[in-house]
């Protein structure tokens, strides 16, 4: 037995996507993926996207800023990881830079030191070289810059 797909008018789809964008900042790629679920003709898709842009439901700069702020403050990601994730979402170079401006340099270093110490304290009996290697891998995965990682690790082991 086949399920019949619901049919929506353009206005209904517009309202659904407005709610989708209001709930959380979205990038164009996410909204386009959502639009694909409705099997619209290209003209209707373009009309809805244009409406969302004109009414400021869809704003890539705002998305980049809130994404960078959120991933740094909540998940403690470094700049490299944030940039990589924004590029996966096809965010422009200009907006990636704007997003990174949301991260305070002093707070960034403070968080880096804090998560490094926390990780270091979780180690039990590893030798010093092994601890350094594990710390480097962990911080690199989190997206922190190599020079900052070495600086923090050296400060910790002095």
XYZ file of C-alpha atoms in Angstrom:
158
model
C 0.000 0.000 0.000
C 1.523 3.321 -1.109
C 1.265 6.363 1.109
C -0.065 9.384 -0.729
C 2.200 12.426 -0.445
C 0.594 15.546 0.973
C 0.100 18.402 -1.465
C 0.780 21.939 -0.311
C 0.164 25.307 -1.917
C 3.074 27.687 -2.491
C 1.831 29.855 0.402
C 1.727 26.874 2.761
C 5.265 25.890 1.797
C 6.390 29.508 2.301
C 4.931 29.535 5.823
C 6.498 26.144 6.645
C 9.924 27.352 5.511
C 9.510 30.645 7.382
C 8.931 28.650 10.588
C 11.884 26.402 9.711
C 14.135 29.469 9.379
C 12.770 31.254 12.469
C 13.329 28.233 14.716
C 17.083 28.364 14.049
C 19.325 30.260 11.632
C 19.694 28.211 8.466
C 22.088 28.308 5.534
C 20.936 28.247 1.898
C 21.983 24.616 1.528
C 19.715 23.461 4.395
C 16.748 25.429 3.062
C 17.280 24.085 -0.461
C 17.393 20.521 0.902
C 14.127 21.185 2.722
C 12.624 22.627 -0.475
C 13.572 19.445 -2.364
C 11.121 17.514 -0.184
C 8.236 19.364 -1.857
C 9.054 18.496 -5.514
C 8.484 22.032 -6.771
C 9.034 23.394 -10.243
C 12.192 25.577 -10.474
C 10.187 28.827 -10.760
C 8.300 28.113 -7.520
C 11.527 27.163 -5.717
C 13.182 30.406 -6.830
C 10.138 32.438 -5.831
C 10.124 30.936 -2.315
C 13.899 31.387 -1.885
C 13.632 34.993 -3.045
C 10.794 35.607 -0.567
C 12.854 34.141 2.308
C 15.841 36.312 1.383
C 13.836 39.518 0.946
C 11.994 39.046 4.238
C 15.317 38.278 5.989
C 14.317 34.755 7.037
C 17.419 33.552 5.231
C 20.620 35.493 5.895
C 23.935 33.768 5.306
C 26.018 36.311 7.251
C 23.763 35.970 10.290
C 23.943 32.175 9.943
C 27.769 32.204 9.799
C 27.977 34.436 12.869
C 25.576 32.411 14.997
C 27.113 29.111 13.821
C 30.650 30.227 14.736
C 29.535 31.693 18.070
C 27.533 28.604 18.994
C 30.100 25.983 18.005
C 32.820 27.863 19.866
C 30.858 28.603 23.035
C 28.965 25.317 23.302
C 31.148 22.693 21.628
C 34.491 24.484 22.209
C 35.521 24.085 18.562
C 38.606 25.835 17.196
C 38.676 28.172 14.191
C 39.833 25.509 11.711
C 36.952 23.178 12.545
C 34.423 26.022 12.310
C 35.812 27.126 8.934
C 35.727 23.537 7.631
C 32.109 23.076 8.719
C 31.032 26.416 7.208
C 32.706 25.515 3.893
C 30.854 22.179 3.862
C 27.675 24.285 4.002
C 28.861 26.372 0.997
C 29.218 29.594 2.995
C 31.141 32.321 1.139
C 34.679 33.278 2.188
C 33.426 36.757 3.200
C 30.766 35.299 5.516
C 33.211 32.769 6.979
C 35.460 35.702 7.969
C 32.474 37.565 9.418
C 31.565 34.481 11.444
C 35.079 34.127 12.871
C 35.006 37.778 13.988
C 32.421 36.672 16.572
C 35.123 34.785 18.492
C 36.981 36.898 21.041
C 40.758 36.212 20.904
C 41.262 36.295 24.697
C 38.296 34.012 25.326
C 39.583 31.691 22.576
C 42.933 31.242 24.332
C 41.221 30.867 27.697
C 39.020 28.059 26.356
C 42.030 26.414 24.690
C 43.953 26.370 27.983
C 40.903 25.126 29.893
C 40.115 22.192 27.598
C 43.821 21.284 27.401
C 44.129 21.124 31.199
C 40.878 19.191 31.486
C 42.062 16.625 28.929
C 45.529 16.449 30.531
C 43.966 15.719 33.922
C 41.953 12.869 32.424
C 45.165 10.973 31.595
C 46.331 8.365 34.081
C 49.657 6.622 33.613
C 50.853 7.666 30.140
C 54.418 8.856 29.684
C 55.007 12.568 29.006
C 55.609 12.097 25.265
C 52.434 10.016 24.959
C 50.439 12.701 26.818
C 51.744 15.398 24.479
C 50.849 13.307 21.433
C 47.335 12.638 22.724
C 46.808 16.302 23.627
C 47.977 17.387 20.176
C 45.645 14.907 18.438
C 42.703 15.932 20.591
C 43.183 19.681 20.085
C 43.883 19.272 16.376
C 40.647 17.302 15.988
C 38.808 20.113 17.800
C 40.111 22.487 15.132
C 42.713 24.542 16.953
C 45.702 26.016 15.125
C 48.955 24.032 15.286
C 51.080 26.918 16.603
C 48.590 27.568 19.431
C 48.443 23.868 20.304
C 52.231 23.687 20.649
C 52.264 26.900 22.707
C 49.628 25.607 25.134
C 51.190 22.144 25.460
C 54.637 23.626 26.110
C 53.203 25.988 28.736
C 51.450 23.057 30.407
C 54.581 20.896 30.593
C 56.902 23.644 31.878
